[in-house]
Coordinates of C-alpha atoms in Angstrom, one line a residue:
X52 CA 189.9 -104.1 387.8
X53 CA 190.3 -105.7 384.4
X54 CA 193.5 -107.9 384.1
X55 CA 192.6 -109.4 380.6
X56 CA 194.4 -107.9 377.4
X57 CA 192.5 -108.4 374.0
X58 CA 192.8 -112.0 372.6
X59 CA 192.2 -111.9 369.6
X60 CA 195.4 -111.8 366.9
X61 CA 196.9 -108.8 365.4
X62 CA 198.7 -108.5 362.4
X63 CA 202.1 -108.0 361.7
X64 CA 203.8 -105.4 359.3
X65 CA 205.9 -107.6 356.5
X66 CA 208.7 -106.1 357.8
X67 CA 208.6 -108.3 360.7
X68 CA 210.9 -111.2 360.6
X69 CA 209.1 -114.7 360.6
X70 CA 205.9 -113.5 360.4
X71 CA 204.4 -117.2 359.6
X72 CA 206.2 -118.0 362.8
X73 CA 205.4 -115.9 365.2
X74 CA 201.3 -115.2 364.0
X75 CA 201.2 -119.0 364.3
X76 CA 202.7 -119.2 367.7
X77 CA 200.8 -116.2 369.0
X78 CA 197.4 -117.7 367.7
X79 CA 198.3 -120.6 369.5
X80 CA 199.0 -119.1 373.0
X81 CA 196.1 -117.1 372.7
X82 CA 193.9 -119.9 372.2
X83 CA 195.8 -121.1 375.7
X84 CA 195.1 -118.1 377.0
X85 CA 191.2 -118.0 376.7
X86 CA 191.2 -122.0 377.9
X87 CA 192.4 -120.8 381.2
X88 CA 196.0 -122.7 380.5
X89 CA 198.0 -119.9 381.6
X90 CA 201.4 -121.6 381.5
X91 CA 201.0 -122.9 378.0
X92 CA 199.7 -119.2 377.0
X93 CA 202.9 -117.7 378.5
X94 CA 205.2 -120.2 376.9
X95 CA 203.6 -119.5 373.7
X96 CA 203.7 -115.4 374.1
X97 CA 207.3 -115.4 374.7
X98 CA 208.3 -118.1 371.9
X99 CA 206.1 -115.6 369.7
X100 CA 208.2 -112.5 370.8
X101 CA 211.9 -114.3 369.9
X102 CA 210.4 -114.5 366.4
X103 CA 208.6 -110.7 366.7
X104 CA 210.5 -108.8 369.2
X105 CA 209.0 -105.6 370.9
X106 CA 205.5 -106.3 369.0
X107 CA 203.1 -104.3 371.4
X108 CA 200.5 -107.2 371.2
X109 CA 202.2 -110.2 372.4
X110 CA 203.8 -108.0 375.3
X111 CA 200.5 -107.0 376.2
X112 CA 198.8 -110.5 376.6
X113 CA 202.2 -111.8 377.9
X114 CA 202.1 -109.0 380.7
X115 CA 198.5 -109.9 381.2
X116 CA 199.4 -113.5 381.8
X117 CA 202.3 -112.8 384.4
X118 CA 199.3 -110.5 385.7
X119 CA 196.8 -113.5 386.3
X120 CA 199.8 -115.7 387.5
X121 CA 200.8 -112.9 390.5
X122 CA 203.8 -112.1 389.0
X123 CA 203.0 -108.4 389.7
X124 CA 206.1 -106.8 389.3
X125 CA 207.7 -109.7 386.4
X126 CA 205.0 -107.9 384.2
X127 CA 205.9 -104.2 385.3
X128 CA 209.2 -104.9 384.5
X129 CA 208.1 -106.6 381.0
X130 CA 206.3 -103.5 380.0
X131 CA 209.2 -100.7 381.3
X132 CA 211.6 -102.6 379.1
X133 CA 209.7 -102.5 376.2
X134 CA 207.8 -99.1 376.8
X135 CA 211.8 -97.8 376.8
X136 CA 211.5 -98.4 372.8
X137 CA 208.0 -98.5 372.2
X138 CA 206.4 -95.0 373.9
X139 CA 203.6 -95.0 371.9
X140 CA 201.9 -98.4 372.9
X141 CA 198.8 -97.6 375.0
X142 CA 198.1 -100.9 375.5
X143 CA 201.5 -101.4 377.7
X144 CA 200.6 -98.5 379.8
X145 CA 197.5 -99.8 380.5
X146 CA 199.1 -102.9 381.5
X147 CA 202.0 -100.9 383.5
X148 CA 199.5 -99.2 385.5
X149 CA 197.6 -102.7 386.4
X150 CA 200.8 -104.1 387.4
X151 CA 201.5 -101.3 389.4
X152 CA 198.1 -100.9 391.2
X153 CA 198.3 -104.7 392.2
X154 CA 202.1 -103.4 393.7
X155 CA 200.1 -100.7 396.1
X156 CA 202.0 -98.1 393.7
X157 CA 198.9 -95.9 393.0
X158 CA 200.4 -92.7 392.0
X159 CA 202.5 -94.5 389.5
X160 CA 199.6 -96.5 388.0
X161 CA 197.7 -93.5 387.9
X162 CA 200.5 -91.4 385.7
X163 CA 200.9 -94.9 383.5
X164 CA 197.1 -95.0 382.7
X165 CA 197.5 -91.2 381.6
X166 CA 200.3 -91.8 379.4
X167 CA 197.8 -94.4 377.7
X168 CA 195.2 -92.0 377.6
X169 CA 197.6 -88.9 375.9
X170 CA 197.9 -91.8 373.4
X171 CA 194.1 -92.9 373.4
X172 CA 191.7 -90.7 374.6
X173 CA 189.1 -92.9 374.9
X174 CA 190.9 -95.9 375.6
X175 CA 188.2 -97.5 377.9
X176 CA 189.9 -99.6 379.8
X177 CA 192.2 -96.8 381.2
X178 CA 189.5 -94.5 381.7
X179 CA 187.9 -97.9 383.9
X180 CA 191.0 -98.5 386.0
X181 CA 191.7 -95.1 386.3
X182 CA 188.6 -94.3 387.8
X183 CA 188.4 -97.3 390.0
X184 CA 192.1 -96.1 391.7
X185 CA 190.8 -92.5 392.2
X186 CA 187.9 -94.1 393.9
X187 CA 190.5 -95.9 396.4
X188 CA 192.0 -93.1 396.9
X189 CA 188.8 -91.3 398.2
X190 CA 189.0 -88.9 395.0
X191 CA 185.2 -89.3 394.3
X192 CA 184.9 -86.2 391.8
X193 CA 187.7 -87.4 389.7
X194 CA 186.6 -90.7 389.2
X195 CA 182.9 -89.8 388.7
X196 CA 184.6 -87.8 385.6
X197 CA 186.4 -90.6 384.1
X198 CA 183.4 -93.0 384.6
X199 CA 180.7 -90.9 382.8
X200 CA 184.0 -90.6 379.6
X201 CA 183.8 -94.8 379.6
X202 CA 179.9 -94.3 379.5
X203 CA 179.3 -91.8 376.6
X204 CA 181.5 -93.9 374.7
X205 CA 179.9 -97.2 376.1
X206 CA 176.6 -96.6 377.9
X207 CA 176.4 -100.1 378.7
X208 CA 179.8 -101.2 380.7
X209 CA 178.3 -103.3 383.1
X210 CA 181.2 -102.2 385.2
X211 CA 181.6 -98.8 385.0
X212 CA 178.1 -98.3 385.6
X213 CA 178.0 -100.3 388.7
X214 CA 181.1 -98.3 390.2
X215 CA 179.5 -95.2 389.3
X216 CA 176.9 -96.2 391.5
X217 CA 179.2 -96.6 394.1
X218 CA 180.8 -92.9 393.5
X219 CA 177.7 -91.8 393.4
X220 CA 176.3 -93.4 396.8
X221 CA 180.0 -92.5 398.3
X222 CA 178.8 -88.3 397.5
X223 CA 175.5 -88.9 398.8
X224 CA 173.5 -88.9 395.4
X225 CA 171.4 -92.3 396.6
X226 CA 168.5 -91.7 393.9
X227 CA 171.5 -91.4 390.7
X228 CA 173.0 -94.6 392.4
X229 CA 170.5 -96.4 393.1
X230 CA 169.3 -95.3 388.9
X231 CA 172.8 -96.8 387.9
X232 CA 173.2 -100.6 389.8
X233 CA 169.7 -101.3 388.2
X234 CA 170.3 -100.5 384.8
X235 CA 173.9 -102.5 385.8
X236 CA 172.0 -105.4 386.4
X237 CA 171.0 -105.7 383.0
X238 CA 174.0 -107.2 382.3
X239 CA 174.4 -110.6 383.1
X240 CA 178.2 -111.1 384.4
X241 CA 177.5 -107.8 386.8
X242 CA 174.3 -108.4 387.9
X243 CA 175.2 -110.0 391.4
X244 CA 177.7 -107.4 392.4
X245 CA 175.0 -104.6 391.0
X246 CA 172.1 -106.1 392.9
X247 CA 174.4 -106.2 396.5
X248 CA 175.7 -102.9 396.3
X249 CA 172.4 -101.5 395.7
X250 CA 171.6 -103.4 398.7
X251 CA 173.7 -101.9 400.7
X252 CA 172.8 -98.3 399.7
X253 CA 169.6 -98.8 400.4
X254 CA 170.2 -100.1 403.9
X255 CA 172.5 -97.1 404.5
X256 CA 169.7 -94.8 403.9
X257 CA 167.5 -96.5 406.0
X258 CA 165.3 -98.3 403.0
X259 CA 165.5 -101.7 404.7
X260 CA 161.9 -103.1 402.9
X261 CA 163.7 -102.4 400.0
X262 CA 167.4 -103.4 401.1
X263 CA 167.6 -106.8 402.7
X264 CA 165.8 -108.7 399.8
X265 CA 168.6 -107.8 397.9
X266 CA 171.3 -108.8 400.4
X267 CA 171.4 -112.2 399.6
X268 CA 173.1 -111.5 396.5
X269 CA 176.1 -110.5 398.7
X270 CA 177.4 -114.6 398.5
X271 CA 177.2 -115.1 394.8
X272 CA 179.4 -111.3 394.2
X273 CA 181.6 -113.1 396.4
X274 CA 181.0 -110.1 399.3
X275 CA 179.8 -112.3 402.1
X276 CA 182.3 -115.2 402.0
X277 CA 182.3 -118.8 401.5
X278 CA 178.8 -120.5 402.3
X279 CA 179.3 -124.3 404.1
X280 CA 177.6 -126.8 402.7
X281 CA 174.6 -127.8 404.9
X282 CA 171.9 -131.2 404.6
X283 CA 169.3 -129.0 406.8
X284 CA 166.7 -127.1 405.0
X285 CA 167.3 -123.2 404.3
X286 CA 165.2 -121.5 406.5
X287 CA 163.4 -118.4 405.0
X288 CA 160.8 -117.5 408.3
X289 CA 157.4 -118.7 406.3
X290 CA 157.3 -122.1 408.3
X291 CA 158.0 -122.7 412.1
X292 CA 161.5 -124.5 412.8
X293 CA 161.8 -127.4 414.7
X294 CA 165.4 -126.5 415.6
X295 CA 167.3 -123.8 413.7
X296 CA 171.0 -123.2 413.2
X297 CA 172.0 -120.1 412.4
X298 CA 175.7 -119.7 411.0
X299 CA 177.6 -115.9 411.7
X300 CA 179.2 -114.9 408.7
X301 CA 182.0 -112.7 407.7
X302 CA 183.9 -111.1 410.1
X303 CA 183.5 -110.8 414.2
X304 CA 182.1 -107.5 414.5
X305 CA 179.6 -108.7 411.8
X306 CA 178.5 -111.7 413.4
X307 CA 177.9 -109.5 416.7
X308 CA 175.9 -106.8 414.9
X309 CA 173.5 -109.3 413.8
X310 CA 173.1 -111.3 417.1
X311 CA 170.9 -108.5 418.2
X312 CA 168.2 -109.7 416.2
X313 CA 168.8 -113.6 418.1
X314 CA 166.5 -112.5 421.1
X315 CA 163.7 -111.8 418.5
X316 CA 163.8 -115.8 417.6
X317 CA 162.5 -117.4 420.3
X318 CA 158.8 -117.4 419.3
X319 CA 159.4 -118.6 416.0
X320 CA 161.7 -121.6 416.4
X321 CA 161.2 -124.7 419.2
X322 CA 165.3 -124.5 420.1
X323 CA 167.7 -122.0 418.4
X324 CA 171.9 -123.6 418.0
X325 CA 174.2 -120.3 417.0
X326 CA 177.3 -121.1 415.2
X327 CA 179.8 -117.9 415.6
X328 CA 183.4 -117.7 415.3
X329 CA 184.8 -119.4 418.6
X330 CA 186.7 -116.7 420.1
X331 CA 183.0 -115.3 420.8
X332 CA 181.6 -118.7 422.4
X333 CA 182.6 -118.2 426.5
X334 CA 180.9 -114.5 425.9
X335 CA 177.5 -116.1 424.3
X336 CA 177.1 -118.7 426.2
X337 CA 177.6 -116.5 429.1
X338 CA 174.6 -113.8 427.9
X339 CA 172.5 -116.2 427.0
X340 CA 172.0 -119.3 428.7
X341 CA 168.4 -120.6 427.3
X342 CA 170.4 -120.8 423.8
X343 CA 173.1 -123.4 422.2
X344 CA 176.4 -122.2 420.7
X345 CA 178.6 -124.3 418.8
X346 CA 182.3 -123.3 417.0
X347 CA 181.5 -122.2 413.3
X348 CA 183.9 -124.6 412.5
X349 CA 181.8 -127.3 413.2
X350 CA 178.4 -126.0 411.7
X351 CA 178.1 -127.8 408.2
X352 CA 178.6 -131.3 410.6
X353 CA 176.2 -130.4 413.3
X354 CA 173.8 -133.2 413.1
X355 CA 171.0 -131.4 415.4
X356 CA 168.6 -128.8 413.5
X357 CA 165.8 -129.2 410.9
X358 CA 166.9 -125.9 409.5
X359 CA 169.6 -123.6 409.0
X360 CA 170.4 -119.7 408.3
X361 CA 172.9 -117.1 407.9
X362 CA 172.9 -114.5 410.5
X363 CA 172.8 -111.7 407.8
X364 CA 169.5 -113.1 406.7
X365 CA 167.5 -112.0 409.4
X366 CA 166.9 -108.9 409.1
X367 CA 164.7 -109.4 405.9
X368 CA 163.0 -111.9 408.5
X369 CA 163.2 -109.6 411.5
X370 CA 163.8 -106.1 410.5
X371 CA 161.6 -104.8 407.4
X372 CA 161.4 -100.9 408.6
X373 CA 162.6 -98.4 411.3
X374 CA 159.6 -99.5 413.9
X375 CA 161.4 -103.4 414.3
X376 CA 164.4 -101.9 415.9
X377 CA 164.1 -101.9 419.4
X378 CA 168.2 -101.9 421.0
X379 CA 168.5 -102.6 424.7
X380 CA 169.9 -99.6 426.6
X381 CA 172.0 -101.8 428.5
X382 CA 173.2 -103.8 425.7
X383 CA 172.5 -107.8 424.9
X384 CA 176.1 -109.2 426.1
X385 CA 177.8 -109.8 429.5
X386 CA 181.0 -109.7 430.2
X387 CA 182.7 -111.7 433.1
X388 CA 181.9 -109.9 436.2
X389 CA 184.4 -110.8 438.1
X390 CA 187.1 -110.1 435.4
X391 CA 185.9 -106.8 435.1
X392 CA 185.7 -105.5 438.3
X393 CA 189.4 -106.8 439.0
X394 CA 190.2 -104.9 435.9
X395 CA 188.5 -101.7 436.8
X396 CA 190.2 -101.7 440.4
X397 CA 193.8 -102.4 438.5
X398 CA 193.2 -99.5 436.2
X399 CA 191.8 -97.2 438.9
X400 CA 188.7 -96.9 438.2
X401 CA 186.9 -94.9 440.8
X402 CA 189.4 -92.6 441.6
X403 CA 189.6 -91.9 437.7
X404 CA 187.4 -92.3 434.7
X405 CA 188.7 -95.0 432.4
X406 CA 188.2 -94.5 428.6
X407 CA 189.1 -97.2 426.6
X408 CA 190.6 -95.6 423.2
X409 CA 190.9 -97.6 419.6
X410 CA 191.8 -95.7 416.6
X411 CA 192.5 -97.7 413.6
X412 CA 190.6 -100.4 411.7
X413 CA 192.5 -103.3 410.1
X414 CA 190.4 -103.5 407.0
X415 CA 192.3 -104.1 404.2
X416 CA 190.5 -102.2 401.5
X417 CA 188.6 -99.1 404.0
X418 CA 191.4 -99.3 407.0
X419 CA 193.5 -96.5 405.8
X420 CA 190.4 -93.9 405.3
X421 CA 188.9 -95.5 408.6
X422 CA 191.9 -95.2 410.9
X423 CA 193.0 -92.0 412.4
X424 CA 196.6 -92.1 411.2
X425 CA 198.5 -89.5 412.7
X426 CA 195.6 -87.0 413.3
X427 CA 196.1 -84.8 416.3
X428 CA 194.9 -86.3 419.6
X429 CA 196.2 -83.8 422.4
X430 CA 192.4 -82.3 422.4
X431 CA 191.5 -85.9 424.3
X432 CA 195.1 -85.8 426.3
X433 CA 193.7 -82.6 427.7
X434 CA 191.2 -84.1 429.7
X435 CA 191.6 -84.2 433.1
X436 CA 190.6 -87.1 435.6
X437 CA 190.8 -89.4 432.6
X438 CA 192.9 -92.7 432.7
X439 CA 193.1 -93.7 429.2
X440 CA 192.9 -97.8 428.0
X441 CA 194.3 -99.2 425.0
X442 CA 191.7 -101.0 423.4
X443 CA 193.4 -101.2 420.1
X444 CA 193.9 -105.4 418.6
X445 CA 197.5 -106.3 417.5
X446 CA 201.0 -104.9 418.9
X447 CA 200.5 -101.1 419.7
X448 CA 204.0 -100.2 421.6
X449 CA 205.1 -98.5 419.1
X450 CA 202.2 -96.2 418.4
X451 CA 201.6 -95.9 421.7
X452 CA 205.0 -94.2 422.0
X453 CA 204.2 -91.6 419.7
X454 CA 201.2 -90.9 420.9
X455 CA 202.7 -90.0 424.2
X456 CA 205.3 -87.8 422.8
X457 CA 203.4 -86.4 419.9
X458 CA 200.3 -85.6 422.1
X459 CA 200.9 -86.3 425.5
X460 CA 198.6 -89.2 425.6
X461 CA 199.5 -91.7 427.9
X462 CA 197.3 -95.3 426.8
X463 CA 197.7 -97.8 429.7
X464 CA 197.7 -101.2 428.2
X465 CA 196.9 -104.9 429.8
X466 CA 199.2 -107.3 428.7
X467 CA 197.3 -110.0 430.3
X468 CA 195.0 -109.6 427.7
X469 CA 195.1 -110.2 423.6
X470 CA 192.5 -107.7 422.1
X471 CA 192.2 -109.6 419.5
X472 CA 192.4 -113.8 420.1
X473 CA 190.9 -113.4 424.0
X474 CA 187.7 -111.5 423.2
X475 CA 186.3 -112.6 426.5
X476 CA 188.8 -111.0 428.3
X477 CA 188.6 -108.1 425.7
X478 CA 184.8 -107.9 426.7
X479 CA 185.6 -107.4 430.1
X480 CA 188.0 -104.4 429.5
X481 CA 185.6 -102.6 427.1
X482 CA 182.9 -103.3 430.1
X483 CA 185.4 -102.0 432.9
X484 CA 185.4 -98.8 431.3
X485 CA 182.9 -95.8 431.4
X486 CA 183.2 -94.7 428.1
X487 CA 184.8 -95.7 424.8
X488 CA 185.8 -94.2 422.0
X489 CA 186.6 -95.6 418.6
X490 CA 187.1 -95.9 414.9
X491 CA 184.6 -98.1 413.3
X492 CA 186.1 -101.3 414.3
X493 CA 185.5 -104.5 416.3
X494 CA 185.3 -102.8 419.5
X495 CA 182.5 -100.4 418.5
X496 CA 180.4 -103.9 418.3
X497 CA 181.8 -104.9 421.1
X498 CA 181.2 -102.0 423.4
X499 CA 177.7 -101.5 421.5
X500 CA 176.6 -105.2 422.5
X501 CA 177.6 -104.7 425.9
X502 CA 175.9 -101.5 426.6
X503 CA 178.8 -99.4 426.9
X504 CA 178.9 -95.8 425.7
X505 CA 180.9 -95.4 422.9
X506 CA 181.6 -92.8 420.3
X507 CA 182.3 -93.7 417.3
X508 CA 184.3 -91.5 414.3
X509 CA 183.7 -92.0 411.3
X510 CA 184.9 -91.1 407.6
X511 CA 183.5 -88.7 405.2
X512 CA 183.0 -90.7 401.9
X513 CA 185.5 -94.0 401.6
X514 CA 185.7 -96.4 404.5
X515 CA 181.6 -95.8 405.4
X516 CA 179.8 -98.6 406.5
X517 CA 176.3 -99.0 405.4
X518 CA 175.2 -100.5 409.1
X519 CA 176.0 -96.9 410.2
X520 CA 173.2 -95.6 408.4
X521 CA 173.1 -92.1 406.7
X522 CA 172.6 -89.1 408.4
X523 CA 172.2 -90.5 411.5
X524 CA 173.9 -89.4 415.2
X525 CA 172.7 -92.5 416.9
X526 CA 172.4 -96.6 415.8
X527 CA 169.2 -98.7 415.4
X528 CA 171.5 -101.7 416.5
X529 CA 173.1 -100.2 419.7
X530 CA 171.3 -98.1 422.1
X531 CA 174.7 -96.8 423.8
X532 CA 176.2 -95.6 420.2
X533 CA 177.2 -92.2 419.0
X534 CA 178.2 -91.3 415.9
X535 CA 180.5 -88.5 414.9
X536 CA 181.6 -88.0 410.9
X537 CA 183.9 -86.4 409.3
X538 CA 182.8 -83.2 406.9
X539 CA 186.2 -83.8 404.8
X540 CA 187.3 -87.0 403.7
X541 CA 190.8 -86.7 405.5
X542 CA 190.1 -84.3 408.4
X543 CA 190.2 -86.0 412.1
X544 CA 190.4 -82.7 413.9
X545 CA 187.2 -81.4 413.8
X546 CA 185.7 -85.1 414.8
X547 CA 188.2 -85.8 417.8
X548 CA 187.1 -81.7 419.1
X549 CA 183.6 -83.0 418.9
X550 CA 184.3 -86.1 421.2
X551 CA 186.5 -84.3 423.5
X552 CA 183.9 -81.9 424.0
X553 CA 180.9 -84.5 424.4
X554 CA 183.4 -86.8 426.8
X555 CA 184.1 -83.3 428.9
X556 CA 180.6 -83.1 429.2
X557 CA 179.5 -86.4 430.2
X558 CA 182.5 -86.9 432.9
X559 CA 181.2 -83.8 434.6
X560 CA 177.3 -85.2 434.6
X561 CA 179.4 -88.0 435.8
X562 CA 181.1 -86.4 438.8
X563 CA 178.1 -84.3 439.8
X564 CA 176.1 -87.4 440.6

């Protein structure tokens, strides 16, 4: 969302009191301000205000610079005081609503950005942020209105157009978004981010010839983290590696997602060394012994490899069309045997079915449309000869509480194990029970990678994940995967009916064998 406030001077009406003063000092902290010295530009924007009080321009770039400086709620408080005498400035609602987006007060930046626009129809960067929160909110059809406004009144917004793209790919109109993030990348400053969410639509529809050459632009939009430094030589699969390193990237479940394509290396490199996130090490080296895993930690050091990669790389190297997929129906991962049979006896397994149960994701941009909230689980509760696990990461008393007196689910949970630092241990739960069922999460990879059925609910519009491809029931990456969506952004019940019905079914095939 735009933070910056026009820079440029404005002038003042000659009935403002030291005018040579204040245009002088406000010419001065502007020029601060666009040389990136943000403290000098604030000094100078409130020196300028003692000389021109309430004068709508210097509030706004001064509530832009507490704005850029994280003072979140010293700039809404800068723009109420003056918007209590000066209504009619746009350019302080604007900058109200910023502030009070970055404050997680939506609703109220929403009705701050409409007061600017009863002032200023076509105020464009009102219409922009306006748009951009209706899209957070899942309110696709709202904010595809206010995007096409910006874009009759400047076809060529580099931004608008590239988050129409995303609106559009969000209400399934690939072709229209896939039409907008090119003509996006026309433009320079948004080409990156343009050229890696067109990417990522294409790989949601299944176009992966035409998606993972693009996904490389994922590091410079800033989308795929921070790149070590490495002295090896980039690997790009034309030439046959000595040794190769290949670094996991982003998060966990990310870095397992792609380690189904490691298997597929072996008659391309001499020796393969796997850098992943070292909560994941004792499970790796476990499943495959022939390979060499090292903490990510200590990748950009490791001496040891002619080459190197990112994980999310190969699949331009290793999965060009449908036909390259091939998951194993018993999954690629192994969880400690022993571990998990002393967990399945604890939990009863054999006198009951265990599913293992995780129902919100911890994203911090998707979570909210991604988790189940409160949604009504006594459909699941219902089943009988179920024992059900908490496989949920973090501290879930208190959910699990409601849960049971909401819906008369009863979650057992191991508190010998952290779901989320011991994944080894986590491994072994998700492979003691006979089915799963999730939120996309970590422990859809998880269960996925170890073979374990799992059904996996997912949200209508916001909070989609392109590796769960469009319009698909079942996953090119795990063999034992499901996939139930939602048909209204919002609305759990009809999903959770659909995997109580489908678990009811498998636990009787189950007991009849």
């Amino acid at each position: 969302m735009p933070a910056h406030a026009t820079l440029l001077p404005q002038p003042y009406p000659a009935a403002v009191s030291d005018l040579a003063t204040a245009q002088a000092l406000f010419t001065s902290a502007v020029q601060a301000h666009e040389r990136g010295d943000l403290a000098a530009a604030e000094r100078g924007y409130r020196a300028a205000l003692r000389h021109a009080p309430d004068r709508p321009s210097i509030v706004a770039n001064l509530a832009t610079v507490l704005f850029q400086l994280g003072q979140f709620a010293a700039s809404r408080e800068l723009c109420l005081d003056v918007l209590e005498r000066q209504p009619g400035a746009a350019a302080l609602w604007v900058r109200l609503g910023n502030a009070q987006s970055r404050l997680q007060q939506a609703e109220e930046a929403l009705q701050s950005y409409q007061r600017a626009l009863a002032i200023d129809s076509d105020d464009v960067e009102a219409l922009t942020n306006t748009a951009h929160l209706l899209e957070a909110e899942g309110r696709m059809a709202e904010a595809l209105t206010h995007l096409d406004r910006v874009l009759a009144i400047t076809p060529d917004h580099a931004e608008a157009r590239n988050n129409r793209g995303n609106v559009l790919a969000d209400l399934d109109r690939f072709d229209e978004a896939l039409a907008d993030y090119r003509r996006a990348q026309t433009t320079a400053p948004q080409a990156a981010l343009a050229c890696w969410n067109e990417a990522l639509c294409r790989l949601h529809t299944g176009d992966f010839a035409g998606g993972w050459p693009l996904y490389h632009h994922g590091w410079a939009a800033g989308q795929r983290g921070q790149a070590p430094a490495f002295t090896q030589k980039p690997w790009d699969g034309s030439e046959h590696a000595d040794t190769l390193l290949v670094w996991g990237e982003q998060g966990i479940g990310d870095q397992i997602l792609f380690s189904t394509l490691l298997d597929d290396l072996g008659n391309r490199v001499r020796q393969l060394v796997v850098a992943l996130d070292a909560r994941l090490l004792p499970l790796y080296r476990r499943s495959f012994p022939s390979m060499q895993f090292i903490s990510l930690r200590d990748a950009p050091g490791f001496a040891g490899a002619s080459h190197h990669i990112a994980i999310g790389d190969l699949g331009r190297q290793l999965r060009n069309d449908a036909g390259a997929f091939h998951p194993q129906s018993g999954g690629f991962l192994r969880a400690d045997a022993a571990r998990t049979a002393a967990l399945r006896g604890s939990l009863g397994g054999g006198q009951l079915r265990l599913c293992g149960l995780s129902w919100s994701s911890s994203n911090p941009r998707l979570g909210r449309f991604k988790s189940l909230g409160d949604a009504d689980l006594s459909a699941l509760a219902a089943l009988p000869g179920v024992r059900w696990v908490d496989l949920q990461y973090g501290n879930t008393h208190d959910e699990r509480q409601q849960m049971r007196e909401r819906w008369g689910l009863d979650l057992v949970h191991v508190d010998a194990i952290d779901n989320f630092r011991d994944t080894d241990g986590f491994a072994a739960l998700v492979a003691a029970c006979d089915q799963v069922v999730s939120v996309s999460n970590t422990t859809v990879h998880v269960a996925g990678a170890l073979g374990v059925p799992v059904q996996v609910m997912l949200p209508r519009t916001a909070g989609r994940i392109w590796y769960w491809h469009h319009g698909r029931s079942d996953s090119p990456w795990y063999a034992s995967v499901r996939l139930l969506r939602q048909q209204t952004l919002g609305d759990w019940r009809p999903v959770i009916e659909a995997v109580a019905a489908e678990l009811s079914k498998t636990l009787d095939r189950m007991e009849a064998k």
